[in-house]
Short mmCIF file of C-alpha atoms in Angstrom, two decimals:
data_model
loop_
_atom_site.label_atom_id
_atom_site.label_comp_id
_atom_site.label_asym_id
_atom_site.label_seq_id
_atom_site.Cartn_x
_atom_site.Cartn_y
_atom_site.Cartn_z
CA MET A 92 19.14 59.53 182.39
CA LYS A 93 19.29 56.25 180.69
CA ASN A 94 21.84 55.57 177.82
CA LYS A 95 20.32 55.75 174.41
CA TYR A 96 21.77 52.49 173.01
CA PHE A 97 21.88 50.43 176.39
CA PRO A 98 18.96 51.26 178.32
CA GLU A 99 19.81 49.24 181.53
CA GLU A 100 22.97 51.71 181.88
CA ASP A 101 22.41 55.15 183.25
CA ILE A 102 24.42 57.99 182.11
CA GLU A 103 26.64 58.98 185.03
CA LYS A 104 27.51 62.68 186.11
CA ASN A 105 31.16 61.89 184.85
CA ASP A 106 29.60 61.52 181.30
CA LEU A 107 27.71 65.05 181.73
CA TYR A 108 31.28 66.30 182.80
CA PHE A 109 33.01 65.05 179.57
CA VAL A 110 30.59 66.50 177.48
CA CYS A 111 30.41 69.88 179.21
CA TYR A 112 34.23 69.74 178.84
CA MET A 113 34.26 68.94 175.20
CA ILE A 114 31.57 71.58 174.68
CA GLU A 115 34.14 74.23 176.13
CA ARG A 116 36.91 73.01 174.04
CA VAL A 117 35.08 72.91 170.75
CA ALA A 118 33.51 76.47 171.40
CA ARG A 119 37.18 77.65 172.28
CA HIS A 120 38.95 75.94 169.22
CA LEU A 121 35.98 77.74 167.04
CA HIS A 122 35.92 81.00 168.53
CA GLN A 123 32.27 80.40 169.26
CA ARG A 124 30.01 80.66 172.29
CA ASN A 125 29.36 77.56 174.08
CA ARG A 126 25.54 78.16 173.35
CA TYR A 127 26.25 77.92 169.48
CA VAL A 128 27.97 74.60 169.98
CA VAL A 129 24.82 73.28 172.20
CA ASN A 130 22.33 74.49 169.75
CA ALA A 131 24.00 73.21 166.70
CA ILE A 132 24.29 69.92 168.20
CA GLY A 133 20.66 69.72 169.28
CA LYS A 134 18.85 67.35 171.75
CA GLU A 135 19.24 64.22 169.77
CA GLY A 136 22.99 65.04 169.15
CA LEU A 137 23.70 65.55 172.96
CA SER A 138 21.64 62.52 173.90
CA HIS A 139 23.75 60.61 171.64
CA LEU A 140 27.15 62.23 173.02
CA LEU A 141 25.98 61.81 176.47
CA SER A 142 25.44 57.96 175.81
CA VAL A 143 28.65 57.54 174.01
CA ALA A 144 30.63 59.70 176.39
CA ASN A 145 31.97 56.48 178.74
CA VAL A 146 33.81 55.39 175.32
CA LEU A 147 34.80 58.93 174.16
CA HIS A 148 36.77 59.35 177.42
CA ALA A 149 39.33 57.18 176.10
CA GLU A 150 39.69 58.92 172.71
CA ASN A 151 42.25 61.90 172.25
CA PRO A 152 40.33 65.01 173.00
CA LEU A 153 41.72 66.57 169.49
CA LYS A 154 40.25 63.80 167.71
CA VAL A 155 36.92 64.31 169.59
CA GLU A 156 37.00 68.01 168.79
CA ASP A 157 37.66 67.35 165.06
CA ASP A 158 34.74 64.50 164.98
CA TRP A 159 32.24 66.99 166.52
CA ILE A 160 33.07 69.84 164.24
CA LYS A 161 32.58 67.64 161.07
CA GLU A 162 29.71 65.69 162.57
CA TYR A 163 27.66 68.71 163.34
CA ASN A 164 28.92 71.12 160.64
CA LEU A 165 30.22 73.56 163.28
CA GLU A 166 31.71 76.65 161.78
CA THR A 167 34.47 79.33 163.22
CA SER A 168 33.73 82.82 164.33
CA ASP A 169 35.55 85.36 165.94
CA PHE A 170 34.58 85.37 169.68
CA ASP A 171 37.67 84.69 171.61
CA ILE A 172 36.92 83.97 175.31
CA THR A 173 40.64 83.75 176.48
CA ASN A 174 40.79 87.75 175.27
CA VAL A 175 40.55 89.20 178.76
CA ASP A 176 41.94 92.14 180.65
CA LYS A 177 45.30 90.85 181.95
CA GLU A 178 44.96 93.11 185.24
CA LEU A 179 41.77 91.67 185.86
CA ALA A 180 42.18 88.18 184.95
CA GLU A 181 45.34 87.02 186.03
CA LYS A 182 44.59 83.28 185.25
CA ILE A 183 42.17 81.89 182.59
CA PRO A 184 40.12 78.61 183.62
CA THR A 185 40.87 75.67 181.47
CA ALA A 186 38.21 73.73 179.66
CA LEU A 187 38.35 71.04 182.23
CA GLU A 188 37.66 73.62 185.08
CA MET A 189 34.73 75.13 183.05
CA GLY A 190 33.23 71.67 182.16
CA ASN A 191 33.29 71.06 185.96
CA VAL A 192 31.41 74.45 186.46
CA TYR A 193 28.67 73.67 183.85
CA GLN A 194 28.40 70.23 184.94
CA ARG A 195 27.67 71.30 188.62
CA LEU A 196 25.30 73.99 187.61
CA ILE A 197 23.06 71.46 185.35
CA VAL A 198 22.95 69.02 188.22
CA ASP A 199 22.14 71.56 190.81
CA THR A 200 19.34 73.07 188.90
CA MET A 201 17.67 70.11 187.05
CA ASN A 202 14.03 69.25 187.79
CA SER A 203 12.78 65.93 187.83
CA LYS A 204 11.24 66.07 184.32
CA GLU A 205 14.46 66.69 182.73
CA ASP A 206 17.33 64.50 181.56
CA TYR A 207 21.14 65.62 181.09
CA ALA A 208 20.48 66.87 177.29
CA ASP A 209 17.59 69.00 178.32
CA GLY A 210 19.66 70.30 181.17
CA ILE A 211 22.35 71.08 178.91
CA LEU A 212 20.29 73.25 176.44
CA ARG A 213 18.71 74.98 179.26
CA VAL A 214 21.92 75.97 181.17
CA TYR A 215 23.87 76.80 178.09
CA ASN A 216 21.00 79.17 176.72
CA ASN A 217 20.47 81.13 179.96
CA GLU A 218 21.85 84.72 179.88
CA ILE A 219 23.73 83.70 183.19
CA CYS A 220 26.52 82.19 180.79
CA ASP A 221 27.59 85.39 179.60
CA VAL A 222 28.43 86.36 183.00
CA ILE A 223 29.95 82.99 184.03
CA ASP A 224 32.04 82.99 180.52
CA ASN A 225 33.52 86.62 181.50
CA TYR A 226 36.61 85.86 182.98
CA ASN A 227 37.34 89.52 183.48
CA CYS A 228 35.09 88.72 186.61
CA SER A 229 35.12 85.82 189.11
CA ALA A 230 31.68 84.50 188.57
CA PHE A 231 32.96 80.83 187.56
CA TYR A 232 35.18 80.94 190.74
CA GLU A 233 32.06 80.93 193.01
CA PRO A 234 31.00 77.98 194.89
CA SER A 235 28.55 75.90 193.01
CA TYR A 236 25.58 76.73 195.25
CA VAL A 237 26.20 80.31 194.58
CA ILE A 238 26.40 79.93 191.02
CA ALA A 239 22.99 77.82 191.11
CA ARG A 240 21.27 80.50 193.52
CA ALA A 241 22.39 83.31 190.80
CA TYR A 242 21.04 81.03 188.15
CA GLN A 243 17.70 80.68 189.81
CA THR A 244 17.46 84.42 190.79
CA GLY A 245 18.60 85.66 187.35
CA GLY A 246 21.89 86.98 188.26
CA PHE A 247 24.85 87.38 190.53
#
């Protein structure tokens, strides 16, 4: 994918990782599902955020969160992804860890006609995310090829 503002520059996987990480942070902050954040931002917004990710890396993540919430008019809800059964889930993955899970899934399942923004919308709107984001099970800890295969076959 090419940078929207500097067409000679490629958007790197690390930029995708940063955007996935921030999607997770914002969703947790607002008590929303990731798909809400992704859909509210939309393709154009995602293209913009991917294009400026190399600059946003240097910003305070709390400021980036607040900026996204204001810029895209994101609202709070009552979904708490961290509300888990402590006997089943001893450790809740961090937003960084989940950003990595989603970045790998997007890259592992992209086709040649997609860019990263399309991949984000496709993956985060798939039902498999409800399983990956259920921290009472271990789907998010599976190797990336297992998660990609589950995505492609429709389930674990």
